[in-house]
PDB file of C-alpha atoms in Angstrom:
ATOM      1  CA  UNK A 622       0.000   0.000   0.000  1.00 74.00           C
ATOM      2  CA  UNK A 623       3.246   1.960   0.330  1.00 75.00           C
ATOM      3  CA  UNK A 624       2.334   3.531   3.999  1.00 77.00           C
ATOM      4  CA  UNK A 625       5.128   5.536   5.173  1.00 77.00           C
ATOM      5  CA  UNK A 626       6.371   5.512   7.777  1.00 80.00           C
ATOM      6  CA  UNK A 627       4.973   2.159   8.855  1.00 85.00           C
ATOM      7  CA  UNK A 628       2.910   2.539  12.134  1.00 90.00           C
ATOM      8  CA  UNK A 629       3.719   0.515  15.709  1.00 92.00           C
ATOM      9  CA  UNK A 630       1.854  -2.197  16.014  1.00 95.00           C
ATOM     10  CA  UNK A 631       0.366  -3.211  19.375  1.00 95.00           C
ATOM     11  CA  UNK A 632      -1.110  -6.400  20.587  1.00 96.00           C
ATOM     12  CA  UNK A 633      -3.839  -6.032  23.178  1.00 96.00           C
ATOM     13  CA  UNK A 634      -5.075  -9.275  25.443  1.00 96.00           C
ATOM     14  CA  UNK A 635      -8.401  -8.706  25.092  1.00 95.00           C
ATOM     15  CA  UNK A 636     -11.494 -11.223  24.387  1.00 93.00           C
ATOM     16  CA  UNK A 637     -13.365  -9.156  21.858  1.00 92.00           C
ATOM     17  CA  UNK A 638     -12.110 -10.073  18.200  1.00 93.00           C
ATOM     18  CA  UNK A 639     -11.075  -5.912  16.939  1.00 93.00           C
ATOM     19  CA  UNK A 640      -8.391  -3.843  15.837  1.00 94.00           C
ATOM     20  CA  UNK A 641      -8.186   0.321  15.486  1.00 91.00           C
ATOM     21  CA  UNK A 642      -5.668   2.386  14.271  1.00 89.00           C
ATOM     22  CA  UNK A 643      -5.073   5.949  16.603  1.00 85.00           C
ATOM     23  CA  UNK A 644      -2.974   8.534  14.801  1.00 78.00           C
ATOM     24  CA  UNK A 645      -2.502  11.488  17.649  1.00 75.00           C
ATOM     25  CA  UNK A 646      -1.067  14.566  15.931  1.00 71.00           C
ATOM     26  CA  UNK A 647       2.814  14.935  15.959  1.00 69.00           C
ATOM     27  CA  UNK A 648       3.089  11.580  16.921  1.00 79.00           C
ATOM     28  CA  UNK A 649       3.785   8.173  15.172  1.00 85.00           C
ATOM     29  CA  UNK A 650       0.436   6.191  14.604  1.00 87.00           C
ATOM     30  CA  UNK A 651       0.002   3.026  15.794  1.00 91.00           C
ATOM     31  CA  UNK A 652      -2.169  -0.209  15.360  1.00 93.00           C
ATOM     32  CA  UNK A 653      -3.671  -2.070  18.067  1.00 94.00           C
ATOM     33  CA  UNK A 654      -4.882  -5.698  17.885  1.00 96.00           C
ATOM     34  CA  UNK A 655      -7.058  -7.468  20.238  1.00 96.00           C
ATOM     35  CA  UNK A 656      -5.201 -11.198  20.874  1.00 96.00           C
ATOM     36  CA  UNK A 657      -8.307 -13.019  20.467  1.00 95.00           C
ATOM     37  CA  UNK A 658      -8.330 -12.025  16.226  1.00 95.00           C
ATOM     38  CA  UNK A 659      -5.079 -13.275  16.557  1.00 96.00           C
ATOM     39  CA  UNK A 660      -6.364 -16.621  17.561  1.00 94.00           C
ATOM     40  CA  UNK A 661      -9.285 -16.691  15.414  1.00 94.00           C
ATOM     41  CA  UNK A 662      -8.173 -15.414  12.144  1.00 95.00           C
ATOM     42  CA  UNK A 663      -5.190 -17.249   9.923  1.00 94.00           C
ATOM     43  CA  UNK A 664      -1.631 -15.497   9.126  1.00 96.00           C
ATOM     44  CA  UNK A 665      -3.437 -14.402   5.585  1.00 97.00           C
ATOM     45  CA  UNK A 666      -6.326 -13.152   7.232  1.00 97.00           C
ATOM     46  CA  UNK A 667      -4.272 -10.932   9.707  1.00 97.00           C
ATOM     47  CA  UNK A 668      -2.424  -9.309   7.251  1.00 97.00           C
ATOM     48  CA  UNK A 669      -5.407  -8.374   5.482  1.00 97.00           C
ATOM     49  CA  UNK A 670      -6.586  -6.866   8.300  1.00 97.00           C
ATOM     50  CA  UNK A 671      -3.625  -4.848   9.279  1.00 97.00           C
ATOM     51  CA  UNK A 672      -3.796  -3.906   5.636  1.00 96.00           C
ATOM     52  CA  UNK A 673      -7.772  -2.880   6.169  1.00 95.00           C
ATOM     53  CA  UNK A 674      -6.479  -0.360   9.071  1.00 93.00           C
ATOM     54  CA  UNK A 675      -3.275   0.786   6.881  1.00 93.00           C
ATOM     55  CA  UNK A 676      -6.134   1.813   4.430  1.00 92.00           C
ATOM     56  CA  UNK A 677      -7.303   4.181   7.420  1.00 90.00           C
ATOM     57  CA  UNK A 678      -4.032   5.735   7.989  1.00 88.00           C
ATOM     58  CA  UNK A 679      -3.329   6.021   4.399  1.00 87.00           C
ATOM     59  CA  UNK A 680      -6.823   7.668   2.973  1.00 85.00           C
ATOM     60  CA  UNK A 681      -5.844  10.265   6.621  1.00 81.00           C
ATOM     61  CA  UNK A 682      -9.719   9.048   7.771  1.00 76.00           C
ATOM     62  CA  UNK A 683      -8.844   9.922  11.402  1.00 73.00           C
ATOM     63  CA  UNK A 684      -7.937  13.557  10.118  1.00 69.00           C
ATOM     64  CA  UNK A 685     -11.261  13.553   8.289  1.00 70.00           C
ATOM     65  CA  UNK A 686     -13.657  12.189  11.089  1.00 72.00           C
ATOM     66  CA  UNK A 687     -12.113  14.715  13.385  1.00 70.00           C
ATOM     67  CA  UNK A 688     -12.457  17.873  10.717  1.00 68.00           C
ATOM     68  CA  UNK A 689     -16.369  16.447  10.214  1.00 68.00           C
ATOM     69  CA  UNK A 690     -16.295  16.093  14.200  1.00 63.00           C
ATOM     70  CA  UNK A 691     -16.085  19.533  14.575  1.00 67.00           C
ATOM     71  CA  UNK A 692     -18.381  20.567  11.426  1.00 68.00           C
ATOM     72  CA  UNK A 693     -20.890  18.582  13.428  1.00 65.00           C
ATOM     73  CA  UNK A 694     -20.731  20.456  16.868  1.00 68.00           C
ATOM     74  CA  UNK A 695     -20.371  23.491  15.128  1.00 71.00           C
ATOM     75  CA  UNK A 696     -23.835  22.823  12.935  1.00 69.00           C
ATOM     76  CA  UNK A 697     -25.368  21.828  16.232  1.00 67.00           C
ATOM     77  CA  UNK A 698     -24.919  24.790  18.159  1.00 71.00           C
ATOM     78  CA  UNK A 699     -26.309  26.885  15.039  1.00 73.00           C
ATOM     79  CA  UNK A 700     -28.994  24.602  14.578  1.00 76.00           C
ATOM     80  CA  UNK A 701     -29.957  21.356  16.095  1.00 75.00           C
ATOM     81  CA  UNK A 702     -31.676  19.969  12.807  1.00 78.00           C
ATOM     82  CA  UNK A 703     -28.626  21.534  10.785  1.00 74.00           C
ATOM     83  CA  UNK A 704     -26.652  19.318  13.639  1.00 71.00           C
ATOM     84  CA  UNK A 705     -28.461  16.253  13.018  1.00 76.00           C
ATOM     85  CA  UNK A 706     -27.675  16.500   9.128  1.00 77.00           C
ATOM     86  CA  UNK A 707     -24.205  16.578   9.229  1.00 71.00           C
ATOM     87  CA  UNK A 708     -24.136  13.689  11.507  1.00 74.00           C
ATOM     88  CA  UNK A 709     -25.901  11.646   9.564  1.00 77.00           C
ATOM     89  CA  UNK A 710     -23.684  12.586   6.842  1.00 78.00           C
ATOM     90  CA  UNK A 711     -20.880  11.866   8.591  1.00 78.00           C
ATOM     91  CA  UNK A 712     -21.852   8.688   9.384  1.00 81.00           C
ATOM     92  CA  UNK A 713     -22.967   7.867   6.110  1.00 84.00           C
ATOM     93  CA  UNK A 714     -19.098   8.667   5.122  1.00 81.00           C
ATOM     94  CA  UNK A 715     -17.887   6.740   7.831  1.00 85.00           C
ATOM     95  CA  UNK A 716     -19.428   3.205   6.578  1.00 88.00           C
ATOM     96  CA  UNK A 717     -17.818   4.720   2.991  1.00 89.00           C
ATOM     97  CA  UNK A 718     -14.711   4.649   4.380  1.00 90.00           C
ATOM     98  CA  UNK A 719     -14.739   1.271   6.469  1.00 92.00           C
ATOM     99  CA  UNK A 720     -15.452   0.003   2.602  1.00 93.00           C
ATOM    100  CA  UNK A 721     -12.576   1.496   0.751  1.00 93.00           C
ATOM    101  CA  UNK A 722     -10.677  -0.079   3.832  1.00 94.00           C
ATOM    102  CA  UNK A 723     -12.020  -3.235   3.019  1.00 96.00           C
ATOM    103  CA  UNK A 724     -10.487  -2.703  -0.792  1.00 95.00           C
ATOM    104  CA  UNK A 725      -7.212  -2.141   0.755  1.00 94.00           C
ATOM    105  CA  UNK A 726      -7.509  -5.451   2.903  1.00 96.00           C
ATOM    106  CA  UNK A 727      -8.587  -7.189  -0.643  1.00 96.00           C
ATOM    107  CA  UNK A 728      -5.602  -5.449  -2.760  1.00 93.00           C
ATOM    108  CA  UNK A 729      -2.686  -6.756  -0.190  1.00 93.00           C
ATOM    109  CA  UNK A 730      -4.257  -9.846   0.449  1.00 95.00           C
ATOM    110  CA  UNK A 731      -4.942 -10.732  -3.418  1.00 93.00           C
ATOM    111  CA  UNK A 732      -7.487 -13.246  -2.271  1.00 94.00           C
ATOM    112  CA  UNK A 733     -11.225 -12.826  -1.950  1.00 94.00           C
ATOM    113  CA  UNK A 734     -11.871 -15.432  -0.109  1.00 94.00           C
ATOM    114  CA  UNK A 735      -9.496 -14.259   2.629  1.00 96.00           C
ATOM    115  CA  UNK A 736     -10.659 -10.808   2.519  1.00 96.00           C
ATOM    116  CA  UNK A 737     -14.475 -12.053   2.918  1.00 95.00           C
ATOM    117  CA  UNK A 738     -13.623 -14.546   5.708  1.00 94.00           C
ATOM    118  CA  UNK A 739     -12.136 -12.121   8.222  1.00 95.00           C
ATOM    119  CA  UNK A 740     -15.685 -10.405   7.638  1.00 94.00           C
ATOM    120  CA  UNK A 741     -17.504 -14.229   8.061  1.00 92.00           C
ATOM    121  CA  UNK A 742     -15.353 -14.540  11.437  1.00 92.00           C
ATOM    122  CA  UNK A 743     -15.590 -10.912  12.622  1.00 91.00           C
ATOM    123  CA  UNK A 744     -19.137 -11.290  11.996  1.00 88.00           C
ATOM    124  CA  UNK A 745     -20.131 -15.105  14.092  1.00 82.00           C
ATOM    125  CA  UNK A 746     -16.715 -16.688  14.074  1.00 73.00           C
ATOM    126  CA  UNK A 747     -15.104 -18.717  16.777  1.00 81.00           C
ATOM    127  CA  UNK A 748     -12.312 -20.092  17.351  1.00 81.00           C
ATOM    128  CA  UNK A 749     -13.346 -23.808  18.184  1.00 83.00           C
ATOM    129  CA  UNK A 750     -15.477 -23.331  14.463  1.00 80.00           C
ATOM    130  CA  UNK A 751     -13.233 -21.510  12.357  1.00 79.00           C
ATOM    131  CA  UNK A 752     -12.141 -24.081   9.967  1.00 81.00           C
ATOM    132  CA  UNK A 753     -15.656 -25.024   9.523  1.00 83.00           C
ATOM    133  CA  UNK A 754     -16.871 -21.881   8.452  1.00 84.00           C
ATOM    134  CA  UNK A 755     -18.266 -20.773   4.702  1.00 87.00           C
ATOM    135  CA  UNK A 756     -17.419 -17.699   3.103  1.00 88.00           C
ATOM    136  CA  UNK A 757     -20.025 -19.658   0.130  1.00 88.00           C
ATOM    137  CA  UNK A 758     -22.824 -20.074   2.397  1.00 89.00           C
ATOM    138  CA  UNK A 759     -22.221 -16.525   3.863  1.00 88.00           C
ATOM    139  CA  UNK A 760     -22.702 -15.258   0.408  1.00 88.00           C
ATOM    140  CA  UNK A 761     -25.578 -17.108  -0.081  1.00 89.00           C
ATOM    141  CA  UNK A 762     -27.184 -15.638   2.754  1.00 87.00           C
ATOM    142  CA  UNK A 763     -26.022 -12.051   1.253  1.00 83.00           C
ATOM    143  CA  UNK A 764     -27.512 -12.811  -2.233  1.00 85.00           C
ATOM    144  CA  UNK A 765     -30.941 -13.710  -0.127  1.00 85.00           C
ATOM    145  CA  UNK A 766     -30.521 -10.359   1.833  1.00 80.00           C
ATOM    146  CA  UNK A 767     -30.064  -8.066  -1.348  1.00 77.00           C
ATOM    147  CA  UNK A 768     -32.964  -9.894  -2.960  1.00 79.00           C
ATOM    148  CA  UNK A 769     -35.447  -8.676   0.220  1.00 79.00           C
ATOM    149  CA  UNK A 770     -33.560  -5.367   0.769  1.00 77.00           C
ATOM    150  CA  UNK A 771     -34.895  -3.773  -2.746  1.00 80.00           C
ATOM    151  CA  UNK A 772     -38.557  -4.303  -1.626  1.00 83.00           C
ATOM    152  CA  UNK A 773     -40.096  -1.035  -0.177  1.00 82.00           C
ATOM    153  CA  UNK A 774     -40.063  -2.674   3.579  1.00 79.00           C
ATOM    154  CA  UNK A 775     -36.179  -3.751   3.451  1.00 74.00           C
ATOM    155  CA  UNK A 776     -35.242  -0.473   2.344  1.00 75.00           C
ATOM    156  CA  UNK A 777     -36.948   0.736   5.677  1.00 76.00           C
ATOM    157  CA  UNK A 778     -34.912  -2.335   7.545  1.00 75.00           C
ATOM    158  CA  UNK A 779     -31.646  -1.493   6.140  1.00 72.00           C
ATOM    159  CA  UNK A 780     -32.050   2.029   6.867  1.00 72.00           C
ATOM    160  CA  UNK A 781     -33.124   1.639  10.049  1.00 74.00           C
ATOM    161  CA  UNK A 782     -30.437  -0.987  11.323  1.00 71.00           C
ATOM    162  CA  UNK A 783     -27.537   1.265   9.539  1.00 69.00           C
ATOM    163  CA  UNK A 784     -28.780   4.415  10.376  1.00 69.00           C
ATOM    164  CA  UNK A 785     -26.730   5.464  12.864  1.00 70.00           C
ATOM    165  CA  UNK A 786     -23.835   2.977  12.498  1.00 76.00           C
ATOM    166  CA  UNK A 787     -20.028   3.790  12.398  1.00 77.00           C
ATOM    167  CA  UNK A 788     -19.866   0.911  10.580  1.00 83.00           C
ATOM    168  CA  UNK A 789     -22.038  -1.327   7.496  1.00 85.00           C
ATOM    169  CA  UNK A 790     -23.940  -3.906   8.183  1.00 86.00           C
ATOM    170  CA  UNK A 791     -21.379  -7.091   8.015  1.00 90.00           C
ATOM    171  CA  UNK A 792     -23.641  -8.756   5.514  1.00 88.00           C
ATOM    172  CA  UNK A 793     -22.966  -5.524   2.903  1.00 88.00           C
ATOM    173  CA  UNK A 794     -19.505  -5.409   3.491  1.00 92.00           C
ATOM    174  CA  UNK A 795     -19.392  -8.746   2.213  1.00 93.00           C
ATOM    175  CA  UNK A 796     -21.433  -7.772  -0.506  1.00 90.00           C
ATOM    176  CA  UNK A 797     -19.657  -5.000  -1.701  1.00 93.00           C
ATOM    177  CA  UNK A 798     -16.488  -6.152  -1.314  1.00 94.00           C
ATOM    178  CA  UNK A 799     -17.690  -9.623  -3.502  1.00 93.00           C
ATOM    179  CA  UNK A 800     -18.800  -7.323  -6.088  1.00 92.00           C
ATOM    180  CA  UNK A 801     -16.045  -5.217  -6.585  1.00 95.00           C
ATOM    181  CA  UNK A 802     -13.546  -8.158  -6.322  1.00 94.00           C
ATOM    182  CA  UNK A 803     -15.030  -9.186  -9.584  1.00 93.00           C
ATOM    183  CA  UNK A 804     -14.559  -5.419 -11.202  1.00 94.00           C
ATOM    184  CA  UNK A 805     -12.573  -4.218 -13.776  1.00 93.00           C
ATOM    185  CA  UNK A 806     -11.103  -1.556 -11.229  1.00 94.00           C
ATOM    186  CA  UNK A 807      -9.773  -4.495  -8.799  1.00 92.00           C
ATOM    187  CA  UNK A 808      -8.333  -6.323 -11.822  1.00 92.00           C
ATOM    188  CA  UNK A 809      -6.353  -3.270 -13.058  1.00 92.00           C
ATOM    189  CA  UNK A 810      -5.119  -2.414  -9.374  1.00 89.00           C
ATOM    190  CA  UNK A 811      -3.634  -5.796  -9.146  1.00 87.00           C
ATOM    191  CA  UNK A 812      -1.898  -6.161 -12.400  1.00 88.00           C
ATOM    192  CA  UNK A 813      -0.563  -2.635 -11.499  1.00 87.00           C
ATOM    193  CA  UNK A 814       0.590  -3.583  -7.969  1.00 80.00           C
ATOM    194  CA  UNK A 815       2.035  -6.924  -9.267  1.00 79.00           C
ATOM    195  CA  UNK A 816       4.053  -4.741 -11.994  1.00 83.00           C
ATOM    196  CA  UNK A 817       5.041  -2.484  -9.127  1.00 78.00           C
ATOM    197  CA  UNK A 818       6.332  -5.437  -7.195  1.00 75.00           C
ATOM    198  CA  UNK A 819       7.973  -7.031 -10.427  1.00 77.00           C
ATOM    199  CA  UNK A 820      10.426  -3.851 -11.059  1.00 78.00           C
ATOM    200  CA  UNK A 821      11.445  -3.752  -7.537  1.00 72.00           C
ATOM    201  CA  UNK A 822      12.698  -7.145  -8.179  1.00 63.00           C
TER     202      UNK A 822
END
């Protein structure tokens, strides 16, 4: 992804599958990981999510979300309903960006099927199941979910259950991140990557 400098990286004991990037100003960023993704996600997996919170530091989101942050309070205290519309802007950017992460975790990993299982674990994985668990079926289930979302009262469910969420729904993640794995745009990125790679020898 050519991030530079590269960030610390941190390894937190903590039960709760996660991992968050902090970048505090003046000082080198860092990424934290939570040991239990560690025990539920393969090598493969784990790089493509250190290379989903890379995307973060590289597309400056934590810059952004603070800048909208402040837009927010600032639209608030002029008017509340003026307040309320830039938050649900900004949230509506903030599931935007969690995607374009989950490009970047696609790009280094070069593997769908990695990229959509740390979203299949994140989402109901454990560790005494993991190797029984289906990215296939998962899609499956996210074929039968767009099908019901385009009738007039999924619209109203999907709204309502993303709303006010930081981040998509797990089940459109995988979606969007299965379509655009089978893009033109992904292609090109990786043949231009894998030349990239090639010349450095």
């Amino acid at each position: 992804l050519g991030v530079s400098p590269l960030p610390d990286l941190y390894v937190r004991n903590n039960p709760f599958p996660n991992a968050y990037t902090l970048a505090i100003d003046g000082k080198r960023p860092f990424i934290v990981v939570h040991s239990s993704l560690i025990d539920l996600l393969t090598p493969a997996e784990v790089q493509a999510v250190l290379a989903h919170e890379l995307g973060h530091l590289l597309c400056n989101h934590g810059v952004l979300i603070t800048v909208a942050n402040v837009l927010a309070l600032a639209a608030d205290a002029f008017s509340p309903r003026a307040g309320q519309a830039v938050s649900a802007a900004l949230m509506r950017w903030r599931r935007s960006a969690e995607l374009s992460c989950d490009r970047a975790a696609l790009l280094v990993a070069q593997d769908p099927q990695v990229a959509l299982s740390v979203i299949v674990k994140l989402t109901g994985g454990t560790v005494a199941l993991r190797d029984e668990i289906s990215t296939e079926a998962f899609l499956r289930q996210v074929q039968r979910y767009d099908e019901s979302a385009q009738t007039r009262v999924g619209k109203q469910l999907v709204g309502s259950q993303t709303s006010g969420a930081s981040h998509p729904l797990p089940i459109l993640r995988a979606a969007e991140l299965n379509r655009w794995s089978q893009g033109a745009e992904y292609r090109h990125l990786l043949a231009s990557a894998n030349r990239r790679q090639a010349s450095l020898g």
